[in-house]
């Protein structure tokens, strides 16, 4: 019968020539054979891949065993279709099947991707080693998300020198083409310090804009969506503080166009060609054009090429010294051109604004949903405002343990980032597992954030599930053994994540005062990554969130039109891209409060 299937008989061909659809021309017995062949192939593939997974899990080898691969049905395709359709659901399925301690894999066509959720494994991957590289994340995002032109793309693809001053062994990239080091050096010089200049500038601009807004008075005003309102409010202040005011003057619709572009990223990140998604590509093209025009205007009015010690921290054309330093570096790269620089600063706008402003929304939502917490935040903000004459207001806010805990809890819940790395120096040994060379290792921040073996979820009398928001999860109270972020305060889950902590976690406090702590959370709390490549903009992001929250709490009354205890769902289409936005609108009403006395 299989031979008949391969050589169609005359009757079948005659039926097809009479104009009948091919499916109707094939006799029923052949259709049955085709169906059985397809079913047996799918079932056989699933049985074989399931058996391989069981063998991997039950292996008694202590070293060098291959991790299991999630069973799949379609040969040569693997889990690629569910990966494209719903990445977050597939990641959850992987954790459900194998747990968080196993770096289980996905077969995505010809690519093997292993998802890492164990804190110990995560800490191992954050260490600098030539055996793995994180360049793939930069390469793929610059090409597919930010539209790096083809003639500039090799600059990213060929850079195997690493992000640090000393190139990795075996690299032959010219010093002027070390794009990752240029990224790292300028960011750490201007952003990594917990210094206050950018945070103070943002606070002043936001406060000015809030005061100038005449559409909101002392009477209640109905608004359709809290996220949309915060997007505009925070974007204008953050962009001016980072990039100057000229970009906003040149492009009055920049706010709307930026968020429209961000909304298209779930399409662009899936490598969808232009002919298949013309709207998404056009919105990115518009943003690139705007950035390019801003560069030309700023270049004509401000000299970034000759820095001086007495240069101002900010000017209206390029904005901060950080942006100027990036321009100076990019102009020194032979392979870079104007279109490539536009892609770079579109990526900067996304990295600086999309995640932190979305975190602002979630923080404001959580605080304004809880009257008692809102009252505490207002007291803190008022105290900082009252002491501003003696010390910077943003420093006062940044030191506060409760505000730090609120920020940390927001980012724990809402930033299920995925950080990809590639095994490049032969098979990579991750604990007892051996990862094949060329495979992708994806660190899953969401898995660490929900690890019940690590986190304090409250007590039976006072539960605080990890799926919910607890404003004091990161606070340690004296004489309260059940306080603090860890399930057990002495846990060996890797190195302390002290790079994220501020001085408030270590300074002496009265015995009744809580202390903010990230101690012992290395590999579990990683919304900004970890190790030497930890996000250098994390300090500014924290200042941006707590400053915006404090100003809004002092200046406005806000009533959310959502049922009590209900939280908007997160838009999982943005999974792995940073802070997840809400998947639904949050209507609210707002009115202005009396301005605090100075």
XYZ file of C-alpha atoms in Angstrom, residues 277-592:
316
model
C 4.697 42.993 9.399
C 4.952 46.320 7.551
C 3.301 48.338 10.343
C 5.838 47.256 12.981
C 8.762 48.019 10.685
C 7.349 51.421 9.716
C 6.986 52.426 13.357
C 10.590 51.474 14.005
C 11.672 53.333 10.857
C 9.931 56.470 12.116
C 11.713 56.280 15.465
C 15.081 55.771 13.742
C 14.432 58.791 11.537
C 13.585 60.928 14.570
C 16.743 59.874 16.419
C 18.866 60.500 13.329
C 17.430 64.007 12.899
C 18.058 64.740 16.587
C 21.686 63.633 16.203
C 22.192 65.970 13.248
C 20.622 68.922 15.059
C 22.546 68.325 18.288
C 25.813 67.831 16.407
C 25.352 71.235 14.750
C 24.829 72.980 18.104
C 26.991 71.086 20.612
C 30.535 69.739 20.410
C 30.829 66.245 21.882
C 34.234 65.539 20.331
C 36.382 67.591 22.746
C 35.383 66.940 26.333
C 36.663 69.305 28.990
C 36.770 69.016 32.747
C 34.511 72.032 33.126
C 31.878 70.812 30.645
C 28.372 71.069 32.092
C 26.717 67.864 33.284
C 23.851 68.540 30.885
C 23.029 70.638 27.851
C 19.776 70.944 25.871
C 21.185 69.330 22.739
C 22.755 66.002 23.703
C 21.577 66.062 27.290
C 23.821 64.172 29.692
C 27.559 63.578 29.521
C 26.745 59.900 29.075
C 25.059 60.481 25.708
C 27.952 62.674 24.601
C 30.469 60.000 25.593
C 28.593 57.427 23.531
C 28.563 59.711 20.497
C 32.281 60.316 20.860
C 32.945 56.574 20.969
C 30.686 55.724 18.026
C 32.219 58.402 15.798
C 35.586 56.774 16.381
C 34.454 53.445 14.911
C 35.181 53.074 11.208
C 32.349 50.598 10.577
C 29.751 52.804 12.290
C 27.597 55.266 10.347
C 24.684 57.633 11.022
C 22.100 54.863 10.693
C 24.047 52.658 13.079
C 24.271 55.477 15.639
C 20.505 55.962 15.349
C 19.954 52.263 16.108
C 22.278 52.566 19.102
C 20.378 55.449 20.646
C 17.004 53.879 19.888
C 18.289 50.937 21.926
C 19.375 53.392 24.628
C 15.898 54.962 24.785
C 14.362 51.519 25.141
C 16.822 50.373 27.802
C 16.539 53.616 29.775
C 12.770 54.105 29.609
C 10.677 51.082 28.646
C 11.496 48.948 31.674
C 11.816 51.609 34.384
C 8.697 53.550 33.359
C 6.677 50.339 33.288
C 8.051 49.627 36.766
C 6.843 53.102 37.790
C 3.324 52.109 36.768
C 3.351 48.889 38.793
C 4.807 50.647 41.833
C 2.219 53.428 41.693
C -0.563 50.885 41.208
C 0.501 48.762 44.176
C 0.978 51.735 46.520
C -2.186 53.629 45.589
C -4.156 50.373 45.920
C -3.181 50.194 49.609
C -4.254 53.251 51.652
C -2.079 52.371 54.660
C 1.012 51.922 52.482
C 0.214 55.147 50.601
C 0.040 57.000 53.921
C 3.492 55.707 54.897
C 4.936 56.670 51.513
C 3.493 60.177 51.838
C 5.054 60.587 55.265
C 8.449 59.553 53.859
C 8.110 61.869 50.869
C 7.033 64.787 53.066
C 9.976 64.241 55.386
C 12.394 64.210 52.441
C 10.782 67.361 51.067
C 11.105 69.102 54.441
C 14.826 68.323 54.697
C 15.700 69.171 51.107
C 17.423 72.393 52.116
C 19.982 70.380 54.062
C 20.385 67.416 51.715
C 19.226 66.282 48.295
C 15.639 65.105 48.334
C 16.341 62.212 45.988
C 19.158 61.013 48.260
C 16.759 61.046 51.210
C 14.253 58.994 49.216
C 16.893 56.618 47.911
C 18.047 55.776 51.430
C 14.632 54.848 52.757
C 14.300 51.109 53.508
C 10.553 50.893 52.786
C 10.852 52.595 49.387
C 13.768 50.335 48.504
C 11.720 47.302 49.513
C 8.723 48.465 47.459
C 10.980 48.937 44.427
C 12.689 45.568 44.907
C 9.363 43.759 45.302
C 7.990 45.415 42.168
C 10.969 44.346 40.095
C 10.921 40.841 41.597
C 7.327 40.370 40.480
C 7.303 42.215 37.163
C 10.715 41.636 35.537
C 10.968 38.020 34.323
C 13.988 38.805 32.165
C 15.808 36.142 30.183
C 19.573 36.606 29.789
C 21.055 34.471 26.982
C 24.596 33.157 26.827
C 26.317 30.738 24.446
C 28.710 27.905 25.249
C 31.665 28.695 22.984
C 34.704 26.976 24.499
C 33.660 23.349 24.119
C 31.025 21.611 26.206
C 30.256 23.737 29.264
C 30.089 22.055 32.667
C 27.244 23.447 34.765
C 27.328 21.486 37.984
C 26.632 17.867 37.132
C 25.340 18.785 33.666
C 27.263 19.093 30.421
C 25.910 21.697 27.986
C 26.841 20.979 24.339
C 29.087 23.517 22.659
C 27.126 26.053 20.614
C 24.001 25.706 22.748
C 22.230 28.732 24.218
C 21.906 29.004 27.987
C 19.044 31.293 29.021
C 19.014 32.564 32.614
C 15.377 32.840 33.689
C 14.996 35.663 36.232
C 11.329 34.808 36.718
C 12.172 31.317 37.970
C 14.548 32.678 40.588
C 11.997 35.267 41.704
C 9.443 32.527 42.410
C 11.796 29.986 43.988
C 10.032 28.807 47.155
C 13.235 27.304 48.488
C 14.796 30.775 48.643
C 12.138 33.346 49.433
C 10.281 34.224 52.597
C 6.565 33.705 51.915
C 5.393 34.715 55.391
C 3.966 32.438 58.041
C 0.851 30.307 58.375
C -0.729 33.069 60.462
C 0.418 35.842 58.119
C 1.072 34.384 54.630
C 2.653 36.428 51.842
C 2.642 34.216 48.708
C 5.395 34.857 46.200
C 2.793 35.461 43.496
C 1.549 38.531 45.372
C 2.998 41.906 46.317
C 4.386 42.305 49.854
C 5.849 45.747 50.444
C 8.022 44.593 53.371
C 9.434 41.422 51.850
C 12.960 42.901 51.770
C 12.884 44.410 55.265
C 14.557 42.871 58.305
C 13.111 43.974 61.641
C 15.122 43.584 64.860
C 13.708 40.844 67.082
C 11.448 39.570 64.242
C 12.970 36.264 63.117
C 10.355 35.789 60.385
C 11.196 39.081 58.651
C 13.553 39.538 55.716
C 13.581 38.232 52.146
C 15.052 34.787 52.788
C 13.099 31.723 53.791
C 16.085 31.010 56.017
C 18.292 33.948 56.828
C 21.367 31.759 56.524
C 21.079 30.272 53.085
C 23.932 29.316 50.803
C 22.273 30.409 47.594
C 25.369 31.953 46.146
C 27.113 35.234 46.777
C 25.301 38.155 48.320
C 23.866 40.524 45.759
C 25.481 43.524 47.419
C 25.981 45.300 44.102
C 22.303 46.205 44.168
C 22.119 47.350 47.779
C 22.502 50.963 48.874
C 24.025 52.350 52.032
C 20.706 52.104 53.862
C 21.182 48.354 54.102
C 24.360 48.727 56.112
C 24.116 51.994 58.029
C 23.325 51.798 61.730
C 19.697 52.317 62.699
C 17.701 52.556 65.920
C 16.800 49.125 67.230
C 13.145 49.427 66.207
C 13.904 50.508 62.622
C 13.899 47.937 59.776
C 16.837 47.400 57.450
C 16.575 46.832 53.719
C 18.456 43.707 52.689
C 19.382 41.800 49.545
C 21.838 39.614 51.411
C 21.844 35.978 50.294
C 19.712 36.591 47.189
C 22.441 36.202 44.588
C 21.056 34.208 41.667
C 17.454 34.584 42.882
C 16.854 38.340 42.690
C 18.324 39.298 39.308
C 16.038 41.800 37.533
C 19.179 43.711 36.473
C 21.348 40.696 35.722
C 24.375 39.945 37.849
C 28.116 39.609 38.044
C 30.444 42.041 36.267
C 27.829 42.636 33.548
C 25.100 43.775 35.943
C 23.011 46.612 34.467
C 24.876 49.888 35.065
C 21.642 51.896 34.893
C 20.042 50.172 37.878
C 20.766 53.074 40.238
C 19.073 55.608 37.991
C 16.138 53.223 37.468
C 15.604 52.953 41.210
C 15.814 56.746 41.645
C 13.375 57.231 38.771
C 10.806 54.877 40.279
C 10.958 56.066 43.904
C 11.127 59.741 42.879
C 8.087 59.460 40.610
C 6.137 57.560 43.254
C 6.973 60.137 45.918
C 6.092 63.160 43.784
C 2.773 61.637 42.703
C 1.947 60.628 46.285
C 2.561 64.175 47.527
C 0.916 66.033 44.647
C -2.136 63.927 43.770
C -5.021 61.908 45.094
C -5.684 58.946 42.829
C -8.604 56.514 42.954
C -8.236 53.398 40.809
C -11.394 52.077 39.179
C -10.581 48.415 39.728
C -12.182 45.918 42.120
C -10.488 45.794 45.510
C -7.743 43.212 45.617
C -7.615 42.788 41.837
C -4.349 43.314 39.974
C -4.174 43.767 36.188
C -2.778 40.834 34.268
C 0.690 41.231 32.793
C 1.117 41.203 29.019
C 3.055 37.992 28.449
C 3.766 38.962 24.836
C 6.684 40.962 26.295
C 8.076 37.971 28.192
C 11.898 37.935 28.275
C 12.140 41.609 27.225
C 12.193 43.161 30.702
C 9.390 44.644 32.790
C 6.020 43.272 31.678
C 3.400 45.950 30.982
C -0.246 45.545 31.997
C -2.415 43.639 29.540
C -5.457 45.819 30.273
C -6.299 49.439 30.934
C -6.617 50.792 34.460
C -9.153 53.657 34.523
C -8.825 56.098 37.415
C -9.694 59.522 38.658
C -7.245 62.102 39.924
C -7.128 65.479 41.640
C -4.386 67.757 42.848
